[in-house]
Amino acid sequence: MIDILIVGAGPSGLCMAKTYLQYDQTKDVVLVEAHATVGGVWAKEKLYPTLKTNNLFSSMDFTDFPMDQERFGIAPGQHVTGEAMHEYLSAYAEHFNLTSRIRFRTKVIEVQQRASDDQDSLDGWDVKVEDAGTGACTTMSCKRLIIATGVLSVPSIPDLPGADEFAAPLLHSSDLGPEGPAIMKNLDIKTIAVIGGCKSAYDTVYLAATTGHKVEWIIRKSGRGPTWVFPTHTYLGPFLTWRERLITRRIFSFMSPSIFPDFSGFGVVRNFLHSNRLGRFIRDKFWGAIHADTLRDCRYQTNDEFKILEPEQGPFWYGTASGTLNYEKDILSFVKSGQVKIHRQDVSHLSPGKVHLVSPSQEEADVPSLLQVTEVEVDALVAATGYTAKPTITFSPSTLHSDLGLPSTQLNAEQQHFWSQLDSRADQIIGQSFPQLVAGPPVPRPKMSLTEKPRAKPINLGAASEASYTPWRLYRGIAPPGLTKVCDAQGDAESSGRSLIFIGMFSNIANTIRLEIQCLWGLAYLENKLPHLRDDNASSTPGIFEETALFQRYTQHRAPYGHGRFYPDLVFDQLPYWDILLHDLGLKTRRKGGRLGLRELFEPYTQADYQGLVDEWMSKKNATV
C-alpha cells in the first residue's frame, strides 16, 4: 500500500510532494498525472504561443527554488510565458527528485474508502485509475490521499442549439494548446467567433487577432458580462503601484471586510476601518479610488466599442475572475481598427458557418417582434466559457459527499437541511459585522453608449446560469470537515479518518506562496501536528462544520462576480488567510520586523518573507517525525 498518493502533478501536487519528502524522506510518495508532462494548466500539451501568466516576474516562483532569469529567459517586469512556466515546473520536479515518482498519462476515475478488518475504523483509500495509452483500469491503494487537481479541470461547454450542423471547428479555450494550431494556421479560416467575457476570452481573442484573423467576440447580454482586465500597474495619487504587490500590504488588506481572526497585531486599525464612521469613510473612499483608477487605466469610457467591455460592478466584487493585460500589443487596438468586433448579445443557435445572436432586453422580450437578430458568418468558434463546478473524480458512495465537502448534486434531504442551517447561521454572523456583503452588489445599471439616451426601462441582464452543484466546503479550504476529528496528542490522525486533503481547490493572486503554506498545513493536519485539533484544546475549538460553513459563505459573499460561489476566491483578504494557517502551525504571522511596525503595515509580503517555512516548522518540538 502506498503511503502518500498525490493526484495531479501541477504546482499544487509538486509542492505537496516536495513538502512531504522534506519532512520525511522515508515516505513512499507517488504522484499520478493525467497529462504526459508536469505543470497542470502549464503542461506542455496545454500551451499556445501567446499564453502568459497574469503575474509578473518574480512573483510566480516557489520560495526555495527561485526562477533564474537566464535559465528561463525571463526578466523583472515581464509576464512569465507559458513555456517558461512549464520549464520552471519541470526543473522544480527534477531538482527535488519528484519526476521519477510521477506516473504520467494516468487518470483517476473513482475513489472509495477502505474499511479496516474490524469495520470500526478506516484503512486508507482505493483509487481506480485508467492508463491513457491502453485504456486499462487498475486500483491503487494508499494510506493517505491528496487531491491536487485544482479547479480548472472540467471545461464548461455551452449547449449551443445547432452545433451538430455548424460544419466548422468548435472547441473550448482549454483545448487551444493541442487543437489551436490546426485552426490558427489554417489559411481557409478567416473569421473566428469567441464566446465569453472572462480573461480566457481576452486571451483567445488576442491569439486569434495576432494570427491575422477577424474576430467576432460574443459576450452574453443575459449573463454577468465581462470581467475586469487591467494593466499590472496603477497610480494611487502620485505613486505608480504594482497591483499584485498592493494587495499583500497589510494596510490595504485591512480595507477588505474579513471574518478571519486578526494575527497582525494591528487589529485596532482594521476595526477602525470597518466599525468607525470616519474609518468607513476612508475605506469607502479607497474602494472608490480603486474603481475610478481602474476605469481610467482600462480606458473603457473613452470609446463606444471599448465601453462594451466595462464590467457591471466595481472591482471589489470580482475576486480572481479579474485579470491583467499581459500582451505585447494593445488588445484594444484590434477593437478600434475593426479587426475585432464585440457583440453584447446572446447566442440563439448555430447553423452551417453562422452564429445567430439575439438581444433580449426588457422591451424586446415583451415584444418578440422587436428582438434584434444578428447573423455572424464565421469559420470557427472557440468557447472561452470557463470551467464547471463538477469535480474531475467520482467519490463513492455519494453519501460521502456531504462530509467530504465535495461539490455534489446528490446530497440527501437531511444533508441539505444540515448545511442550509449552517449557512443561515453563517450569514447572520457575517451580516452583523459586514451587512454590505450579505446585501450583495447593487443591481447593474444598463451600459449606454456615449451618445445614447436612457431607455424607458432598465435592461434586465438576468443572472448567470449556474450548475446545481454545491460549493466546495473544506475546513480551512483544505480538509474534509466530516473527517476532521480531534485526536489526542499521541493519537493516529489516519485511524480517525484524517487521511484525505485537497490542495489547490482555491484561487488567489499570489498562488505559490499560498500553496506552500497550504501544503505545510495539510501535512501537519495529516500527521496530527496541529495543536488546535488535539483533544487538550478541543474545548476551545469552534465546531469544524460551523467554521467551514462560515468560511464558504464569506468567500461566496465576498466574490459573487468571481468564483466565490464554487470555491474560495480571495484577493485583498489572502494575507489574513495565510496568517490563520501560520497561526495554526504555531509559526510567526508578523514576519517583517522593524521599529514601530511600519514595515509590517506598509511593505508588501513577498516570497522572501516565507523562505524556510518547512524547516522553521520542523524545528518546533511538536513537529518532529
XYZ file of C-alpha atoms in Angstrom:
625
model
C 0.000 0.000 0.000
C 1.310 3.446 -0.957
C 1.998 5.815 1.952
C 1.095 9.058 0.167
C -0.752 9.195 -3.169
C -0.994 12.621 -4.778
C -3.383 13.174 -7.680
C -2.034 15.842 -10.010
C 1.493 16.951 -10.937
C 0.771 20.637 -11.385
C 2.090 23.302 -8.995
C -0.127 22.017 -6.133
C 0.857 18.356 -6.439
C 4.553 19.067 -6.931
C 4.668 21.405 -3.940
C 2.838 18.857 -1.774
C 5.210 16.043 -2.752
C 8.284 18.187 -2.099
C 6.917 19.273 1.303
C 6.186 15.723 2.445
C 9.588 14.411 1.358
C 11.326 17.311 3.071
C 9.502 16.290 6.238
C 10.129 12.534 5.918
C 12.280 11.107 3.117
C 11.296 7.552 4.046
C 7.713 8.087 2.890
C 6.587 6.280 -0.244
C 5.223 9.255 -2.184
C 3.625 8.614 -5.584
C 2.014 11.134 -7.953
C -0.406 10.309 -10.764
C -0.912 12.761 -13.614
C -3.411 12.589 -16.482
C -1.190 14.607 -18.814
C 2.061 13.427 -20.378
C 4.095 16.203 -18.726
C 4.183 18.111 -15.449
C 2.579 21.501 -14.933
C -1.198 21.046 -14.789
C -2.522 24.098 -16.645
C 1.126 24.689 -17.636
C 1.626 21.162 -19.034
C 3.437 21.224 -22.386
C 0.401 19.985 -24.301
C -1.764 22.824 -22.884
C 0.433 25.667 -24.142
C -0.108 28.002 -27.080
C 2.188 30.784 -28.357
C 0.710 33.874 -26.649
C -0.123 32.213 -23.305
C 1.384 34.054 -20.321
C 0.763 34.351 -16.599
C -1.198 37.255 -15.188
C 1.698 37.682 -12.774
C 4.980 39.475 -13.339
C 8.418 38.044 -12.626
C 9.308 37.352 -9.838
C 6.017 36.537 -8.174
C 5.422 33.062 -9.618
C 8.336 31.077 -8.191
C 8.456 28.997 -5.036
C 10.454 30.330 -2.099
C 13.026 27.515 -2.155
C 13.553 27.371 -5.937
C 13.974 30.870 -7.429
C 13.115 31.339 -11.095
C 16.535 32.028 -12.601
C 16.335 34.818 -15.186
C 18.930 33.463 -17.574
C 17.836 29.829 -17.339
C 14.160 30.517 -18.018
C 14.540 33.518 -20.310
C 12.577 35.959 -18.203
C 13.355 39.318 -16.602
C 11.846 41.592 -13.925
C 8.785 43.422 -15.128
C 7.900 40.743 -17.669
C 4.982 38.343 -17.623
C 6.127 34.737 -17.412
C 5.394 32.860 -20.636
C 3.608 29.525 -20.651
C 6.768 27.869 -21.969
C 8.839 29.344 -19.130
C 6.305 28.204 -16.527
C 6.365 24.660 -17.893
C 10.168 24.602 -17.963
C 10.310 26.025 -14.433
C 7.921 23.419 -13.010
C 9.767 20.646 -14.836
C 13.035 21.889 -13.334
C 11.387 22.104 -9.886
C 10.316 18.459 -10.173
C 13.816 17.406 -11.209
C 15.546 19.483 -8.521
C 13.536 17.870 -5.727
C 13.709 14.361 -7.257
C 9.977 14.184 -7.927
C 9.901 13.249 -11.621
C 10.685 9.581 -11.050
C 7.753 9.381 -8.639
C 5.191 10.546 -11.221
C 3.065 8.107 -13.225
C 2.114 10.116 -16.300
C -0.927 9.584 -18.553
C -2.720 8.057 -15.576
C -6.192 9.422 -14.948
C -8.041 8.902 -11.673
C -11.584 7.727 -12.295
C -13.031 6.843 -8.893
C -12.109 6.897 -5.202
C -13.526 4.753 -2.398
C -12.739 4.497 1.294
C -11.144 1.300 2.556
C -12.586 -0.155 5.751
C -10.266 -1.923 8.185
C -10.842 -5.520 9.250
C -12.758 -4.535 12.373
C -15.021 -2.221 10.308
C -14.797 0.439 13.049
C -12.011 2.494 11.511
C -10.697 3.438 8.101
C -7.766 1.917 6.307
C -6.983 4.429 3.591
C -8.355 4.721 0.084
C -8.793 2.673 -3.089
C -8.147 4.761 -6.189
C -9.248 3.492 -9.590
C -7.021 4.772 -12.398
C -7.074 4.491 -16.177
C -3.988 4.257 -18.367
C -4.359 6.777 -21.210
C -2.357 4.604 -23.574
C -4.043 1.230 -23.140
C -7.341 2.220 -21.543
C -6.728 -0.431 -18.877
C -8.071 0.281 -15.386
C -6.307 -0.711 -12.177
C -6.716 0.104 -8.492
C -4.072 1.782 -6.355
C -4.404 1.626 -2.556
C -2.965 4.287 -0.280
C -2.888 5.264 3.378
C -3.208 8.980 2.703
C -4.721 10.607 -0.366
C -4.053 14.165 -1.545
C -6.176 15.581 -4.375
C -4.227 18.330 -6.134
C -6.041 18.585 -9.456
C -7.063 22.213 -8.973
C -10.369 23.709 -10.040
C -9.612 24.401 -13.718
C -10.154 20.854 -14.915
C -13.637 20.262 -16.342
C -14.423 22.747 -19.150
C -17.834 24.378 -19.173
C -19.131 23.603 -22.656
C -22.150 25.715 -23.611
C -25.153 23.889 -25.029
C -25.479 25.584 -28.404
C -28.502 24.510 -30.473
C -27.436 23.636 -33.995
C -23.860 22.734 -33.010
C -24.150 19.457 -34.917
C -24.926 21.348 -38.118
C -22.291 24.092 -37.580
C -19.911 22.354 -40.030
C -16.864 24.230 -38.721
C -14.291 23.738 -35.926
C -15.800 24.245 -32.464
C -13.674 23.890 -29.340
C -13.201 25.107 -25.768
C -10.398 27.550 -24.980
C -8.764 24.925 -22.729
C -8.037 22.939 -25.919
C -6.157 25.744 -27.677
C -2.853 24.034 -26.880
C -3.457 20.742 -28.700
C -6.103 21.908 -31.202
C -5.407 25.622 -31.675
C -2.651 25.309 -34.310
C -4.978 23.463 -36.682
C -7.279 26.490 -36.584
C -4.862 29.395 -36.316
C -2.627 28.104 -39.133
C -5.463 27.081 -41.442
C -5.499 29.556 -44.344
C -9.155 28.792 -45.044
C -10.201 30.084 -41.610
C -10.574 33.853 -41.886
C -13.048 34.681 -39.107
C -13.177 33.205 -35.596
C -16.011 33.652 -33.116
C -15.079 33.775 -29.432
C -17.778 33.361 -26.788
C -17.111 34.672 -23.277
C -16.145 37.750 -21.291
C -13.555 36.340 -18.871
C -9.750 36.564 -19.063
C -9.533 33.385 -21.141
C -11.781 35.101 -23.702
C -9.380 38.048 -23.835
C -6.504 35.597 -24.325
C -8.330 33.772 -27.124
C -9.294 36.990 -28.882
C -5.701 38.200 -28.696
C -4.342 34.917 -30.069
C -6.780 34.976 -32.987
C -6.169 38.659 -33.747
C -2.376 38.384 -33.662
C -2.525 35.467 -36.087
C -4.324 37.709 -38.585
C -7.916 36.563 -38.099
C -11.021 38.668 -37.935
C -12.716 38.082 -34.575
C -16.396 38.197 -33.665
C -16.296 38.497 -29.857
C -19.615 37.488 -28.255
C -20.379 38.335 -24.609
C -23.754 37.219 -23.293
C -26.176 40.052 -22.658
C -28.195 37.955 -20.213
C -25.098 37.000 -18.204
C -22.892 38.887 -15.792
C -20.916 40.468 -18.556
C -17.171 40.901 -18.941
C -14.691 40.806 -16.064
C -12.065 43.391 -15.185
C -8.840 43.049 -17.150
C -6.449 45.853 -16.292
C -2.802 46.923 -16.530
C -0.361 45.498 -13.996
C 0.384 48.942 -12.513
C -1.815 51.827 -11.466
C -1.375 55.268 -9.967
C -2.622 55.800 -6.436
C -2.259 59.543 -6.196
C 1.240 60.367 -7.492
C 2.603 56.866 -6.834
C 2.883 54.187 -9.520
C 1.902 50.936 -7.785
C 2.243 47.296 -8.827
C -1.273 45.957 -8.274
C -0.100 42.497 -7.267
C 2.084 43.968 -4.516
C -0.655 46.361 -3.431
C -2.882 43.562 -2.160
C -0.226 41.962 0.055
C 0.372 45.132 2.079
C -1.374 44.852 5.432
C -2.629 48.421 5.376
C -4.549 47.691 2.183
C -5.688 44.215 3.253
C -7.393 45.965 6.175
C -9.605 47.775 3.663
C -11.334 44.498 2.858
C -14.008 43.110 5.206
C -12.695 39.883 6.697
C -14.120 37.228 9.020
C -10.646 35.869 9.803
C -9.194 36.480 13.275
C -6.549 39.177 13.344
C -2.991 37.925 13.863
C -1.278 41.019 12.506
C -1.053 42.899 15.787
C -2.867 45.815 14.172
C -6.440 44.704 14.714
C -7.298 48.164 16.021
C -6.578 49.581 12.544
C -8.801 47.039 10.843
C -11.595 47.555 13.369
C -11.357 51.326 12.907
C -11.823 50.997 9.148
C -14.981 48.891 9.475
C -16.665 49.953 12.724
C -15.935 53.675 12.971
C -17.753 56.293 10.896
C -14.551 58.063 9.902
C -12.890 54.693 9.239
C -15.719 53.585 6.966
C -15.470 56.908 5.125
C -11.759 56.279 4.492
C -12.457 52.676 3.451
C -15.198 53.677 1.026
C -13.005 56.406 -0.461
C -10.293 53.803 -1.006
C -12.611 51.495 -2.943
C -13.986 54.438 -4.879
C -10.435 55.388 -5.862
C -9.671 51.801 -6.884
C -12.781 51.784 -9.096
C -12.050 55.170 -10.642
C -8.389 54.392 -11.236
C -9.230 51.054 -12.818
C -11.765 52.675 -15.150
C -9.120 55.216 -16.141
C -6.467 52.565 -16.689
C -8.760 50.328 -18.749
C -9.983 53.195 -20.991
C -13.479 51.689 -21.234
C -15.176 55.086 -21.238
C -13.067 56.628 -23.989
C -14.744 54.809 -26.869
C -18.160 53.262 -27.591
C -16.599 49.968 -28.665
C -14.433 49.806 -25.547
C -17.401 50.634 -23.312
C -18.997 47.268 -24.075
C -16.126 45.700 -22.101
C -16.841 47.683 -18.934
C -17.901 45.236 -16.186
C -21.231 45.541 -14.412
C -19.772 46.084 -10.930
C -16.744 47.665 -9.317
C -13.559 45.589 -8.869
C -14.480 44.938 -5.217
C -16.859 42.099 -6.166
C -14.839 40.140 -8.743
C -12.135 38.291 -6.841
C -9.682 36.481 -9.089
C -12.075 36.469 -12.048
C -10.204 39.644 -12.957
C -7.011 39.520 -14.975
C -4.166 41.651 -16.231
C -3.259 42.892 -19.683
C -0.250 40.661 -20.291
C 0.002 41.256 -24.035
C 2.812 42.613 -26.195
C 0.317 44.557 -28.323
C -2.614 46.670 -27.204
C -5.648 44.382 -27.448
C -7.964 47.397 -27.705
C -6.174 48.494 -30.873
C -7.689 45.473 -32.620
C -11.135 46.604 -31.472
C -10.547 50.169 -32.601
C -9.347 49.063 -36.038
C -12.422 46.879 -36.535
C -10.480 43.610 -36.736
C -12.219 42.598 -33.501
C -15.940 43.297 -33.278
C -17.679 42.923 -29.923
C -21.302 41.759 -29.618
C -23.152 42.068 -26.330
C -25.831 39.560 -27.354
C -26.957 36.028 -26.576
C -26.393 33.087 -28.900
C -29.724 31.873 -30.233
C -28.382 28.960 -32.259
C -25.822 27.861 -34.789
C -26.304 26.983 -38.420
C -23.739 25.983 -41.073
C -20.973 28.594 -40.808
C -23.122 31.039 -38.844
C -23.723 32.161 -35.247
C -27.195 33.607 -34.695
C -27.444 36.267 -31.965
C -30.372 37.946 -30.220
C -30.584 40.878 -27.794
C -33.179 40.104 -25.091
C -33.599 43.476 -23.401
C -36.707 44.055 -21.299
C -38.599 45.915 -24.022
C -37.616 43.419 -26.699
C -38.564 40.415 -24.587
C -42.026 41.956 -24.070
C -42.481 42.367 -27.823
C -40.789 39.477 -29.677
C -41.048 41.272 -32.999
C -38.605 43.868 -31.638
C -35.877 41.304 -30.967
C -32.605 42.411 -32.519
C -31.318 39.460 -34.530
C -27.773 39.305 -35.860
C -26.232 36.648 -38.081
C -22.454 36.355 -37.917
C -20.611 34.338 -40.534
C -17.568 32.566 -39.070
C -15.142 29.787 -39.957
C -14.514 28.526 -36.391
C -15.830 29.052 -32.864
C -13.966 28.984 -29.541
C -15.962 28.872 -26.291
C -13.949 30.689 -23.612
C -16.624 29.877 -21.061
C -14.594 28.798 -18.053
C -14.914 25.614 -16.050
C -17.731 23.760 -14.352
C -18.141 23.061 -10.651
C -18.161 19.337 -11.353
C -15.227 17.519 -9.724
C -12.938 15.546 -12.010
C -13.043 12.488 -9.728
C -16.015 10.437 -8.575
C -16.044 9.709 -4.845
C -18.199 6.700 -3.999
C -20.645 6.316 -2.450
C -22.341 9.691 -2.912
C -23.405 9.650 0.750
C -19.795 10.676 1.494
C -20.048 13.952 -0.430
C -21.500 15.993 2.413
C -18.851 15.002 4.960
C -16.044 15.322 2.433
C -17.176 18.811 1.416
C -17.320 17.928 -2.279
C -19.355 19.752 -4.919
C -22.324 17.477 -5.423
C -25.806 17.213 -6.847
C -26.594 14.176 -4.711
C -26.966 15.376 -1.123
C -29.995 13.852 0.534
C -32.682 15.935 2.216
C -31.133 15.593 5.666
C -27.716 16.687 4.410
C -29.206 19.641 2.522
C -31.073 20.737 5.647
C -27.915 20.383 7.762
C -25.880 22.690 5.505
C -28.779 25.082 4.998
C -28.970 25.693 8.740
C -25.216 26.215 8.993
C -25.301 28.601 6.026
C -28.090 30.645 7.615
C -26.150 30.972 10.870
C -23.014 31.926 8.958
C -24.913 34.616 7.041
C -26.162 36.063 10.320
C -22.619 36.261 11.689
C -21.306 37.889 8.508
C -24.260 40.248 8.318
C -23.727 41.520 11.855
C -20.248 42.799 11.004
C -20.488 43.361 7.256
C -24.109 43.837 6.168
C -22.940 45.129 2.767
C -21.562 41.671 1.944
C -24.805 39.847 2.666
C -26.769 42.525 0.786
C -24.500 41.917 -2.194
C -23.580 44.175 -5.105
C -26.044 46.744 -6.404
C -28.357 45.882 -9.292
C -26.390 46.533 -12.505
C -27.273 49.610 -14.474
C -27.621 49.394 -18.257
C -24.496 50.356 -20.163
C -25.214 53.139 -22.679
C -23.019 54.415 -25.451
C -21.537 57.873 -25.049
C -24.349 59.384 -27.161
C -27.284 57.074 -26.374
C -30.272 58.393 -24.469
C -31.570 56.448 -21.450
C -34.122 53.743 -22.190
C -37.569 53.839 -20.664
C -36.876 50.597 -18.801
C -33.621 49.204 -17.428
C -32.052 46.313 -19.253
C -32.658 43.047 -17.431
C -29.288 41.341 -17.538
C -30.524 38.352 -15.570
C -28.324 36.044 -13.548
C -25.622 33.815 -14.900
C -26.813 30.264 -15.182
C -25.043 28.209 -12.523
C -24.694 24.495 -12.086
C -26.722 22.917 -9.325
C -23.581 21.619 -7.638
C -22.980 22.529 -4.034
C -19.797 24.538 -3.380
C -16.517 23.171 -2.077
C -16.882 23.052 1.715
C -13.464 22.349 3.202
C -12.136 23.202 6.643
C -9.560 25.978 6.168
C -10.126 25.420 2.445
C -8.153 22.158 2.690
C -9.626 19.401 4.884
C -12.915 17.450 4.663
C -14.978 18.695 7.632
C -16.529 15.291 8.313
C -13.113 13.635 8.691
C -11.531 16.368 10.796
C -11.863 14.761 14.194
C -9.956 15.882 17.255
C -7.186 13.433 18.246
C -5.142 13.141 21.395
C -1.514 14.240 21.254
C -0.287 10.683 20.647
C -3.244 9.629 18.507
C -3.128 8.442 14.933
C -4.860 11.009 12.770
C -5.123 8.480 9.973
C -7.129 5.980 12.043
C -9.544 8.750 12.982
C -10.289 9.297 9.300
C -7.841 12.165 8.819
C -6.301 10.688 5.680
C -7.558 12.964 2.895
C -6.900 16.575 1.940
C -7.465 18.804 -1.093
C -4.768 21.239 -2.207
C -5.470 23.957 -4.746
C -9.293 23.998 -4.692
C -8.754 27.685 -4.228
C -7.872 30.882 -6.038
C -5.914 33.956 -5.050
C -3.324 36.181 -6.700
C -0.068 35.048 -5.032
C -0.712 31.357 -5.625
C 2.745 29.910 -4.990
C 3.021 31.435 -1.505
C -0.465 30.218 -0.664
C 0.370 26.738 -1.974
C 3.476 26.444 0.188
C 1.555 27.419 3.319
C -1.399 25.180 2.451
C 0.887 22.205 1.780
C 2.624 22.599 5.122
C -0.721 22.955 6.920
C -2.042 19.888 5.069
C 0.988 17.835 6.084
C 0.631 18.890 9.727
C -3.064 18.022 9.578
C -2.427 14.530 8.187
C 0.339 13.909 10.743
C -1.714 15.156 13.736
C 0.682 18.050 14.343
C -1.876 20.869 14.613
C -2.218 21.766 18.315
C -5.698 23.265 17.979
C -7.027 19.932 16.627
C -5.870 17.907 19.629
C -8.217 16.921 22.411
C -6.398 19.000 25.030
C -7.547 22.073 23.087
C -10.907 20.722 21.936
C -12.952 22.728 24.423
C -11.695 25.973 22.888
C -12.036 24.858 19.267
C -15.213 26.026 17.474
C -17.183 23.406 15.607
C -15.431 22.262 12.445
C -18.627 22.273 10.372
C -19.587 25.726 11.676
C -16.185 27.183 10.764
C -16.316 25.506 7.367
C -19.737 26.981 6.599
C -18.645 30.439 7.766
C -15.557 30.325 5.549
C -17.519 29.169 2.493
C -20.322 31.697 2.893
C -17.846 34.508 3.427
C -15.954 33.714 0.226
C -19.255 33.452 -1.650
C -20.457 36.843 -0.441
C -17.038 38.412 -0.961
C -16.651 37.444 -4.642
C -20.120 36.898 -6.126
C -18.928 38.055 -9.550
C -15.849 35.890 -9.197
C -15.593 32.228 -8.221
C -16.793 32.532 -4.616
C -19.983 30.591 -5.324
C -17.941 27.471 -6.076
C -14.619 27.686 -4.209
C -12.589 30.169 -2.094
C -11.650 33.235 -4.115
C -9.505 35.711 -2.166
C -7.638 38.821 -3.277
C -7.273 41.573 -0.665
C -8.061 39.044 2.067
C -5.428 36.464 1.109
C -2.881 37.728 3.673
C -5.246 37.235 6.661
C -5.944 33.717 5.333
C -2.239 32.899 5.256
C -1.994 34.250 8.808
C -4.601 31.866 10.175
C -2.823 28.848 8.651
C 0.514 30.009 10.064
C -1.084 30.564 13.462
C -2.497 27.014 13.398
C 1.048 25.796 12.675
C 2.479 27.789 15.552
C 4.565 29.961 13.205
C 5.083 33.712 13.144
C 2.445 35.731 11.344
C 4.254 39.078 11.727
C 7.289 38.392 9.553
C 8.567 41.871 8.663
C 10.174 43.214 11.828
C 11.261 46.831 12.014
C 10.600 49.581 14.503
C 7.034 50.638 15.264
C 5.689 48.041 12.852
C 5.834 50.414 9.883
C 7.351 47.755 7.618
C 4.664 45.345 8.796
C 1.956 47.789 7.803
C 3.251 49.240 4.557
C 5.680 46.808 2.917
C 4.265 44.115 0.618
C 4.654 40.499 1.643
C 6.658 38.509 -0.906
C 8.382 35.129 -1.273
C 11.326 36.387 0.784
C 9.122 36.627 3.872
C 8.196 32.938 3.769
C 11.517 31.303 2.921
C 12.374 28.283 5.054
C 8.846 27.710 6.372
C 9.118 23.913 6.429
C 12.437 23.943 8.301
C 11.091 26.614 10.654
C 8.105 24.427 11.463
C 10.139 21.206 11.754
C 12.404 22.844 14.324
C 9.438 23.133 16.648
C 9.085 20.395 19.258
C 5.598 19.328 18.238
C 6.534 18.910 14.560
C 9.083 16.108 14.804
C 8.547 12.952 12.760
